[in-house]
mmCIF file of C-alpha atoms and ligand atoms in Angstrom:
data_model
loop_
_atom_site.group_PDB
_atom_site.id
_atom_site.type_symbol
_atom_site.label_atom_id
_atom_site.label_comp_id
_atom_site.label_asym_id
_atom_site.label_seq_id
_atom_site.Cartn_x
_atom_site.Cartn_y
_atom_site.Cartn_z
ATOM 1 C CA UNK A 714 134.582 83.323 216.326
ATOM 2 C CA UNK A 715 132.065 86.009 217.607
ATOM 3 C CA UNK A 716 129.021 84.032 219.305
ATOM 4 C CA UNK A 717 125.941 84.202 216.762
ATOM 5 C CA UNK A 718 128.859 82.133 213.803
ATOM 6 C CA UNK A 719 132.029 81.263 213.367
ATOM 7 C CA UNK A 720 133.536 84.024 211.183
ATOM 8 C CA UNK A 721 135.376 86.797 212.711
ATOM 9 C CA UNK A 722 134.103 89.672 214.359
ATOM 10 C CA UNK A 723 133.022 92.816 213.179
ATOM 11 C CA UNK A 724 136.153 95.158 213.990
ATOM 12 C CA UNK A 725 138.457 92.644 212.767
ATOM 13 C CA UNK A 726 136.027 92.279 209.640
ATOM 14 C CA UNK A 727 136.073 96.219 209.083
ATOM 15 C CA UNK A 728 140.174 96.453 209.758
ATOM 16 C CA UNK A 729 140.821 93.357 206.961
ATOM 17 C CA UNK A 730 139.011 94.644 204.778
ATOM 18 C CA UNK A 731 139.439 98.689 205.381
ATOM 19 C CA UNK A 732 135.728 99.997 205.474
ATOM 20 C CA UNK A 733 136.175 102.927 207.490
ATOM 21 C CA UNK A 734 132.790 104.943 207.855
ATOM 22 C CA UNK A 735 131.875 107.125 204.903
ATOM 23 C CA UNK A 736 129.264 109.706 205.888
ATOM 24 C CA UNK A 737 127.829 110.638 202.534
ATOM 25 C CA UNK A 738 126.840 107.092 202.372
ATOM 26 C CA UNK A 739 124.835 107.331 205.778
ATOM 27 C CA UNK A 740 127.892 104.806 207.155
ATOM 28 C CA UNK A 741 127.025 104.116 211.089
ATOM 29 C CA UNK A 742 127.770 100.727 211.679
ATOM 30 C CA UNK A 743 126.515 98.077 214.303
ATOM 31 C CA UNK A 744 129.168 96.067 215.576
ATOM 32 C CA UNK A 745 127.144 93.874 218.531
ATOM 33 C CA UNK A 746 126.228 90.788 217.205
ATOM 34 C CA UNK A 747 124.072 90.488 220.603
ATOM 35 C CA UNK A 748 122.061 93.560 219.293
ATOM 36 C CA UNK A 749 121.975 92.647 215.674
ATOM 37 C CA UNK A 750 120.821 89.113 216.329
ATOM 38 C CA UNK A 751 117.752 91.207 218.539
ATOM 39 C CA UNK A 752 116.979 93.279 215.986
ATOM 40 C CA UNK A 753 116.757 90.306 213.348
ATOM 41 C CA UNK A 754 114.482 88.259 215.788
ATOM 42 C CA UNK A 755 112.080 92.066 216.298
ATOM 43 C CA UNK A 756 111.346 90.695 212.483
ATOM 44 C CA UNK A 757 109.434 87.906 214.036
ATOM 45 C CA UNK A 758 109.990 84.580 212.667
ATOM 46 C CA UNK A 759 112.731 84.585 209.935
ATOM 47 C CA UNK A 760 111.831 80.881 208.772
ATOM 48 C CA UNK A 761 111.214 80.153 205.562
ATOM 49 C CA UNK A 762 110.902 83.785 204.514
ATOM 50 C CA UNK A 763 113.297 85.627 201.964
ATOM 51 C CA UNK A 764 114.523 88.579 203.763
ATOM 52 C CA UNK A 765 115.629 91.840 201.545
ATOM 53 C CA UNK A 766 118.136 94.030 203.447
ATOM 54 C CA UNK A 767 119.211 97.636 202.517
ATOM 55 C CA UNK A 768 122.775 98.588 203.659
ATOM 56 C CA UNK A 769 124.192 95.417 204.765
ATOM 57 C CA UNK A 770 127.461 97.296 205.247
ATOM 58 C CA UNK A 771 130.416 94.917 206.914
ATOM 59 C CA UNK A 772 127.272 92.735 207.644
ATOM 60 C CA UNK A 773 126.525 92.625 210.893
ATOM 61 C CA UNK A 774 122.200 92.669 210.774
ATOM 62 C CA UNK A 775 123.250 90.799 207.919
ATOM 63 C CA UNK A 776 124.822 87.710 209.649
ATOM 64 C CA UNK A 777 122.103 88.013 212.627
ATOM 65 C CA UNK A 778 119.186 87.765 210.270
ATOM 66 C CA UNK A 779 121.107 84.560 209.122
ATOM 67 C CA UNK A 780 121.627 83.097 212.012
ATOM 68 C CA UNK A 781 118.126 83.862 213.104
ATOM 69 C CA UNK A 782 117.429 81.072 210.232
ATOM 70 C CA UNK A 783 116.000 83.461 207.478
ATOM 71 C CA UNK A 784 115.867 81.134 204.465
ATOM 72 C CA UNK A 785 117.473 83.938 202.010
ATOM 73 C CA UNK A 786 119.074 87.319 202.293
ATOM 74 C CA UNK A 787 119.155 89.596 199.608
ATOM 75 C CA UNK A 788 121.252 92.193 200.552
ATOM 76 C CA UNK A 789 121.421 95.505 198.684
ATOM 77 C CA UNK A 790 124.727 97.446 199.090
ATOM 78 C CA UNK A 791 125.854 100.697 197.301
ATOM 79 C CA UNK A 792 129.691 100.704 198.805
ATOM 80 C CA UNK A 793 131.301 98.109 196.590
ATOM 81 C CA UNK A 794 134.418 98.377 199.080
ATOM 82 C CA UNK A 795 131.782 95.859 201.457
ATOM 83 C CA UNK A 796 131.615 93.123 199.012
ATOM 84 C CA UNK A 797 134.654 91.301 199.980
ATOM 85 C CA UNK A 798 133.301 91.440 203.607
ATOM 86 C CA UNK A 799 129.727 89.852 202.322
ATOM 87 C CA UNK A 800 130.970 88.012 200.184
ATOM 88 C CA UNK A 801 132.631 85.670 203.214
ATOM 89 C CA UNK A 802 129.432 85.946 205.250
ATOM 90 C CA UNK A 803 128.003 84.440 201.977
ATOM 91 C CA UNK A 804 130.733 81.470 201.589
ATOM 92 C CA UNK A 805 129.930 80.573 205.899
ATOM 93 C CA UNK A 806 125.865 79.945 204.390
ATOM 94 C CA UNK A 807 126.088 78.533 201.688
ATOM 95 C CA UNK A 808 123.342 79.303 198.910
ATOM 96 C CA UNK A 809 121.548 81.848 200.987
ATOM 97 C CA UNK A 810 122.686 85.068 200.406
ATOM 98 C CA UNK A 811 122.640 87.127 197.653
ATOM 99 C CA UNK A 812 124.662 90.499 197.274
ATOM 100 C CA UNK A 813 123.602 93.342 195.218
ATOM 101 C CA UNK A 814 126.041 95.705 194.497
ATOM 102 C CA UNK A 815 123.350 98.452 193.435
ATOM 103 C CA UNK A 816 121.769 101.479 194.539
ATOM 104 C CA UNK A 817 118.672 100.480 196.809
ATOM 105 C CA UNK A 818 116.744 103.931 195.033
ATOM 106 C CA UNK A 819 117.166 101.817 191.536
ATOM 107 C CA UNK A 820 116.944 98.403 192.258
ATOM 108 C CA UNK A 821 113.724 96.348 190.945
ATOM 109 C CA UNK A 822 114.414 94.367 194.039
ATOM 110 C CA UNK A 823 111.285 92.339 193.744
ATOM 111 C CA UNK A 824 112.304 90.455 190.861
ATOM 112 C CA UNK A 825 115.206 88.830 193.328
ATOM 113 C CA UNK A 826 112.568 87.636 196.049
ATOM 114 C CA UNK A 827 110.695 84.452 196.610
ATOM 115 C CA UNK A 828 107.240 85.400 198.712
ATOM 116 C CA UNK A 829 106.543 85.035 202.071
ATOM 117 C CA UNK A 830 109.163 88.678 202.328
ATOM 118 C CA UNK A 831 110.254 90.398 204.883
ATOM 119 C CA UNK A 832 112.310 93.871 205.089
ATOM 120 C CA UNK A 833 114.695 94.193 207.177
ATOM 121 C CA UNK A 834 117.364 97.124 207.300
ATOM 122 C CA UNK A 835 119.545 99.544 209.567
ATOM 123 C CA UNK A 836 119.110 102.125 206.470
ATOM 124 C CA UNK A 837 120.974 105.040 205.393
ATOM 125 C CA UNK A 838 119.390 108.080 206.608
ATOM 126 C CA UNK A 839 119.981 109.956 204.005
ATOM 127 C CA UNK A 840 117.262 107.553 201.685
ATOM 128 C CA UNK A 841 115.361 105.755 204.706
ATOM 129 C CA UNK A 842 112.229 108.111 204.609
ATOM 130 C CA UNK A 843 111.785 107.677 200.925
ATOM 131 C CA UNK A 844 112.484 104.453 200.382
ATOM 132 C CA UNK A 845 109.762 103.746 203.813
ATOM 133 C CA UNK A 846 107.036 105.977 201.608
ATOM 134 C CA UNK A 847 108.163 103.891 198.484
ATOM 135 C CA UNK A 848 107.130 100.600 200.401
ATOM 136 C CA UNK A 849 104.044 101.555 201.700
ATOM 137 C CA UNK A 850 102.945 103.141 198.361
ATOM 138 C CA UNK A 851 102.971 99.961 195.877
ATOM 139 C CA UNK A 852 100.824 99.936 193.077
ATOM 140 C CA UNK A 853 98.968 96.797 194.444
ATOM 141 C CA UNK A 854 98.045 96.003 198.210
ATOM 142 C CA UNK A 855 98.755 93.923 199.872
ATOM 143 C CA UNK A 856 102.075 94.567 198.929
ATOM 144 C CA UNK A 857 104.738 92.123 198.299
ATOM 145 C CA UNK A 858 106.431 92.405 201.632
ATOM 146 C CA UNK A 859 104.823 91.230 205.163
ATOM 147 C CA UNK A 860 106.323 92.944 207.534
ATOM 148 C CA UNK A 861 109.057 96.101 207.439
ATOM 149 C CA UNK A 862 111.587 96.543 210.343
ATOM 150 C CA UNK A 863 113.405 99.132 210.129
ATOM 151 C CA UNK A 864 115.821 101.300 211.742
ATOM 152 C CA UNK A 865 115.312 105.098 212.219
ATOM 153 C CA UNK A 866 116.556 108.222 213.703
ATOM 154 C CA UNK A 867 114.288 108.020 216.591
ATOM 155 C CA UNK A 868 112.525 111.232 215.442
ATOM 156 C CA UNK A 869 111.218 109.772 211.835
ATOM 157 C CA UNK A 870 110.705 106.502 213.952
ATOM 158 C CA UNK A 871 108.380 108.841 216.531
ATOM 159 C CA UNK A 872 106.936 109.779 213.449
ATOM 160 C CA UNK A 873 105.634 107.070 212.384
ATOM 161 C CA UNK A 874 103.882 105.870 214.963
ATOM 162 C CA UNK A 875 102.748 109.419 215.842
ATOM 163 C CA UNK A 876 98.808 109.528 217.002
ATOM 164 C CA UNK A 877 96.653 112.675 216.053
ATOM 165 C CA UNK A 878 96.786 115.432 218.338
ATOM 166 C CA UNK A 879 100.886 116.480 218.124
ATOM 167 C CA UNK A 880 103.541 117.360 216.432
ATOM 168 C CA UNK A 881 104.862 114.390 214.919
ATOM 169 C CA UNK A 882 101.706 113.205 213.975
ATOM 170 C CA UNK A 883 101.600 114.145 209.924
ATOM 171 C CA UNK A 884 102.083 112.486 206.317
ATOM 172 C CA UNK A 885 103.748 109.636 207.436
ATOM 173 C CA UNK A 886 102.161 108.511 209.963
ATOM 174 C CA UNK A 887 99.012 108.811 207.872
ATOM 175 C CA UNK A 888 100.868 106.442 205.334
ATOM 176 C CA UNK A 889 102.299 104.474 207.622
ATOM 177 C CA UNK A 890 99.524 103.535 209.443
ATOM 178 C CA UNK A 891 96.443 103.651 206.720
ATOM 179 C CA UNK A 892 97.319 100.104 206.019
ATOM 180 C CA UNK A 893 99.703 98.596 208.662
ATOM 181 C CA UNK A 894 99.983 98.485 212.679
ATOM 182 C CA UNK A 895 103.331 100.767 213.299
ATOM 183 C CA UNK A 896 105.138 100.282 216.434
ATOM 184 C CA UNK A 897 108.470 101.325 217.759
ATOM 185 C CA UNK A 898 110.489 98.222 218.975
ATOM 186 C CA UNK A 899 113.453 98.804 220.291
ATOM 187 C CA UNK A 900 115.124 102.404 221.354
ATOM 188 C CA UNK A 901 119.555 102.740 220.466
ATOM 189 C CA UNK A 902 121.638 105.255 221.909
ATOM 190 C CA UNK A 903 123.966 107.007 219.478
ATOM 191 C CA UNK A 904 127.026 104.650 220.964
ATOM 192 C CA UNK A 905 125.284 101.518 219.255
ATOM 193 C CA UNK A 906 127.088 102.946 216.296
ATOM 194 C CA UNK A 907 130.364 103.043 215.042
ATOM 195 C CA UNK A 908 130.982 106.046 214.402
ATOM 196 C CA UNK A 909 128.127 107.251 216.902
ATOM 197 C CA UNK A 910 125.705 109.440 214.799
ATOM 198 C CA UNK A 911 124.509 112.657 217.014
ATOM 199 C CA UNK A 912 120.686 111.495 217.507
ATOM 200 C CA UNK A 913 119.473 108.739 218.910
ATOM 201 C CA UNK A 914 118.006 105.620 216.946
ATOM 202 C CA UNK A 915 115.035 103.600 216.791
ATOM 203 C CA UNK A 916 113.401 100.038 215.236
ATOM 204 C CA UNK A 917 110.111 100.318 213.853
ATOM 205 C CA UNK A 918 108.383 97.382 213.062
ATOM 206 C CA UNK A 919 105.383 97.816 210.256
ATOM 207 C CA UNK A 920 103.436 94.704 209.497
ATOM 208 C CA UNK A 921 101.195 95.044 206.370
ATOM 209 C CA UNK A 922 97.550 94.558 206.931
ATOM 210 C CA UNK A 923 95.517 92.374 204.038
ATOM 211 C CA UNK A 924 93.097 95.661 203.608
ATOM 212 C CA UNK A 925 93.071 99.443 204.275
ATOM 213 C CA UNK A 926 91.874 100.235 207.768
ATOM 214 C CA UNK A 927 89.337 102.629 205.828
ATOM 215 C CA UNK A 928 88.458 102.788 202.390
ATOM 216 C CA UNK A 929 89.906 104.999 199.715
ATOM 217 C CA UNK A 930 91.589 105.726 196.702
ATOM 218 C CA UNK A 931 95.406 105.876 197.497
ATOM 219 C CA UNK A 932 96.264 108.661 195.052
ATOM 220 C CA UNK A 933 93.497 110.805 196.246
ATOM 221 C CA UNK A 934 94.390 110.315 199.843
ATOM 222 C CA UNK A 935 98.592 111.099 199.989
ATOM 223 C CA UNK A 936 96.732 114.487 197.668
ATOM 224 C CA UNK A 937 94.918 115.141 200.577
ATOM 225 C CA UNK A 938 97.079 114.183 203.322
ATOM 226 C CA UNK A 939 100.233 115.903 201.633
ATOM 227 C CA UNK A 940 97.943 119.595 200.898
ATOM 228 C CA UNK A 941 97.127 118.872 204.602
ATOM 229 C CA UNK A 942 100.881 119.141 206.054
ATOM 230 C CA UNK A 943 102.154 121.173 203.996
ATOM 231 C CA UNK A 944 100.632 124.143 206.065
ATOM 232 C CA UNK A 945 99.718 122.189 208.959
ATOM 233 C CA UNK A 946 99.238 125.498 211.114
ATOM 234 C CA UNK A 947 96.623 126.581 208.422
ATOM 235 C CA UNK A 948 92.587 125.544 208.934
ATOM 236 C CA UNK A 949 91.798 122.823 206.703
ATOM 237 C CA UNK A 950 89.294 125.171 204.002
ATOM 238 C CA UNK A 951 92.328 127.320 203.906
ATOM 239 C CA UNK A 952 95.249 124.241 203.927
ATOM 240 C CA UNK A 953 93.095 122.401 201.278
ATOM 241 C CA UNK A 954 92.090 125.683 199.055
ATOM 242 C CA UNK A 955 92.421 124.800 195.359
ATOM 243 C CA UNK A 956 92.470 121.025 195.572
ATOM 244 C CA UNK A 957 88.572 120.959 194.392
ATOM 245 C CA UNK A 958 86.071 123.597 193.222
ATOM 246 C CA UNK A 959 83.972 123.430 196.769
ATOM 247 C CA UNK A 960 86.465 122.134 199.147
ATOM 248 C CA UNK A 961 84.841 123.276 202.617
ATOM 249 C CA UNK A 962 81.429 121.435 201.373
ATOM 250 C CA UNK A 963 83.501 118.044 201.431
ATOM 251 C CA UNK A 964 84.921 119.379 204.513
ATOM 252 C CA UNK A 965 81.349 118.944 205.897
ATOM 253 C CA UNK A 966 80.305 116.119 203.978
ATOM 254 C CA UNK A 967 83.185 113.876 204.679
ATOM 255 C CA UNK A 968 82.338 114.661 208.710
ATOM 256 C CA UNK A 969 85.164 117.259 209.412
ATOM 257 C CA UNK A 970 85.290 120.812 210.854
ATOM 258 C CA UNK A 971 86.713 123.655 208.174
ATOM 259 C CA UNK A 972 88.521 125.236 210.957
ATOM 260 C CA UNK A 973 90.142 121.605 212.100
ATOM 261 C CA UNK A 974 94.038 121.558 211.483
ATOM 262 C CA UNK A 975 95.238 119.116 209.874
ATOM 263 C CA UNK A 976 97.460 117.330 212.931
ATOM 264 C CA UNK A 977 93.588 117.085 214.631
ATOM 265 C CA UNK A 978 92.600 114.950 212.457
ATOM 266 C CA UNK A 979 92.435 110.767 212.310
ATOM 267 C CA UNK A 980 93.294 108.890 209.578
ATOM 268 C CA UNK A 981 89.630 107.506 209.367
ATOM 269 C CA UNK A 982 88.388 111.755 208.623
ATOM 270 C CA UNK A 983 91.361 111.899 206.174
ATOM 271 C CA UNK A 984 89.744 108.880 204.074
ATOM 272 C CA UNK A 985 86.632 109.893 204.595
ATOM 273 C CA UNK A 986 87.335 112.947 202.873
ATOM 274 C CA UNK A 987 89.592 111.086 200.276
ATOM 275 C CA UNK A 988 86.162 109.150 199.361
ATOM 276 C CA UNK A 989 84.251 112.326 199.369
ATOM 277 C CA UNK A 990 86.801 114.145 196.615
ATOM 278 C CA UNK A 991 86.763 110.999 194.542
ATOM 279 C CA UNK A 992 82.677 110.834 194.548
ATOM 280 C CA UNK A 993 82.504 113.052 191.653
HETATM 281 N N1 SAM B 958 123.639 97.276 208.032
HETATM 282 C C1 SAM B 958 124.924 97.776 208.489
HETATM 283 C C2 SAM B 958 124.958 97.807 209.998
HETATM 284 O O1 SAM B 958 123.879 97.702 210.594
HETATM 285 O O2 SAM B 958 126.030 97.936 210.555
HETATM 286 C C3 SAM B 958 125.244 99.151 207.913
HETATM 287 C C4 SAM B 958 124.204 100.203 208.155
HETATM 288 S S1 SAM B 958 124.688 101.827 207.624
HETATM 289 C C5 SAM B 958 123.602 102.794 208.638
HETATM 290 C C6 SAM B 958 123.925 102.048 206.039
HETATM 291 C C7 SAM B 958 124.470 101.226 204.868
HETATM 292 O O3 SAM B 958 123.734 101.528 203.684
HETATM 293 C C8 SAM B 958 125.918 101.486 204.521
HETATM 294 O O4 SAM B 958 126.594 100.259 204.388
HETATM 295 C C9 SAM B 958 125.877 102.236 203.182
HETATM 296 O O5 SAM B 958 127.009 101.994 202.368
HETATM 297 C C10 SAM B 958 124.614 101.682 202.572
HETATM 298 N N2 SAM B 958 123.950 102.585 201.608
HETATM 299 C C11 SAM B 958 123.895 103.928 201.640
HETATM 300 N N3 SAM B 958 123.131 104.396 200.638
HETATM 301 C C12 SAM B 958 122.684 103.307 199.949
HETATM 302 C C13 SAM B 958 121.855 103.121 198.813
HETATM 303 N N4 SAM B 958 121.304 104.165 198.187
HETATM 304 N N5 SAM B 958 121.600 101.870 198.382
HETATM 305 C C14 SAM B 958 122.155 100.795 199.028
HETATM 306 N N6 SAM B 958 122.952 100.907 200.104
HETATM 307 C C15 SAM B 958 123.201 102.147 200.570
#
């Protein structure tokens, strides 16, 4: 017994059933149940929500986000050597978690989920950032999930969050934060892990607002805001050359300086530019 349930703990789960770490599959696990069991309750109330985990690994954020009294977990895992593992975790509650053995980048995951959702997941590196820019670019908004909570290498998680005025502020945090409140929750030294990855980690938590902070048109704006960053050193008339016939005019129209760089600029000037591209 380990505490949060009755089944085993985590090393003895990983030794029965043989899952040492593979790195090409992002493989740092979390064997706490202390910490998982935190990180399911950073989700804010579990209750009566469906829960959609990438990665559930040997289970471990897995069987806290259960025990935290999620009403369904559907759990996305590439490494079909886990299933046994989940497949116990899914026997101890009985009709509430489902186990995909799929690849999270192909998965119409929607179809298995029952609103209100929640996304919870100590993610892969290797496909965390695109599978983040995935969620917050649906086709609809508000999108289908509530609230994301996520772990990071703490420099994507800084990222994030990031204000206007440094370094990490860029596309992501202009995604990120367009249409949800961003925070960093929790911070995790490398030793959380098991194997201990060489950077340090942290949770973000992302809740979804009902509308856009400012108005625009979604496409128009990751244009913009990806021709931004992609020479972020550049001026914006020189960043932004090419992307419409009079660009510096809807420099100045939209409120902004031509010879602002892009990291100096709020999301609310990135919009208002969006708006002034799509006028014509
Ligand atoms: N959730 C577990 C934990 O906290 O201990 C494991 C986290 S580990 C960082 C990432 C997990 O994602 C691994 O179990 C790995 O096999 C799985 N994974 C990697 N790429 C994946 C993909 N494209 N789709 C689904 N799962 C993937």
């Amino acid at each position: 017994m380990s505490g949060i349930d009755t089944l085993p703990p985590l090393r003895e789960v990983i030794a029965a059933h043989g899952l040492s770490a593979r790195k090409s599959l992002g493989q740092n696990f979390l064997l706490d149940l202390n910490l998982t069991a935190k990180i399911a309750r950073s989700a804010g109330d579990l209750t009566g929500c469906d829960i959609l985990e990438i990665g559930p690994g040997p289970g471990g954020l897995t069987r806290g986000l259960l025990a935290e009294g999620a009403r369904r977990v559907v759990a996305v895992e590439k490494d079909a050597r886990c299933l046994p593992a989940l497949a116990e975790i899914a026997a101890a509650y009985p009709g509430r978690l489902e186990v995909l053995n799929a690849d999270a980048l192909d998965l119409d995951w929607a179809a298995h989920l029952r609103t209100p959702v929640k996304i919870v997941a100590n993610l892969p590196y290797n496909v965390g950032t695109e599978l983040l820019v995935r969620w917050l670019t649906p086709p609809v908004w508000p999108p289908l999930w509530g609230s994301l909570t996520l772990m990071f290498q703490r420099e994507v998680a800084d990222r994030i969050v990031a204000r206007p005025g440094g370094k990490a502020y860029g596309r992501l945090a202009v995604l990120a934060q367009w249409r949800c409140d961003a925070r960093v929750v929790m911070g995790l030294p490398p030793e959380a892990f098991t194997p201990p990855p060489k950077v340090s980690s942290a949770v973000v938590h992302l809740t979804a607002l009902p509308q856009p902070r400012y108005p625009a048109d979604p496409d128009v704006l990751q244009r913009v805001v990806a021709k931004a960053f992609n020479q972020r050193r550049k001026m914006l008339r020189a960043a932004l050359r090419g992307l419409v016939p009079d660009i510096e005019a809807r420099i100045l129209a939209a409120g902004l300086r031509p010879t602002d760089r892009a990291e100096q600029v709020p999301i609310e000037g990135f919009c208002a530019l969006a708006r002034q591209i799509a006028a014509d």
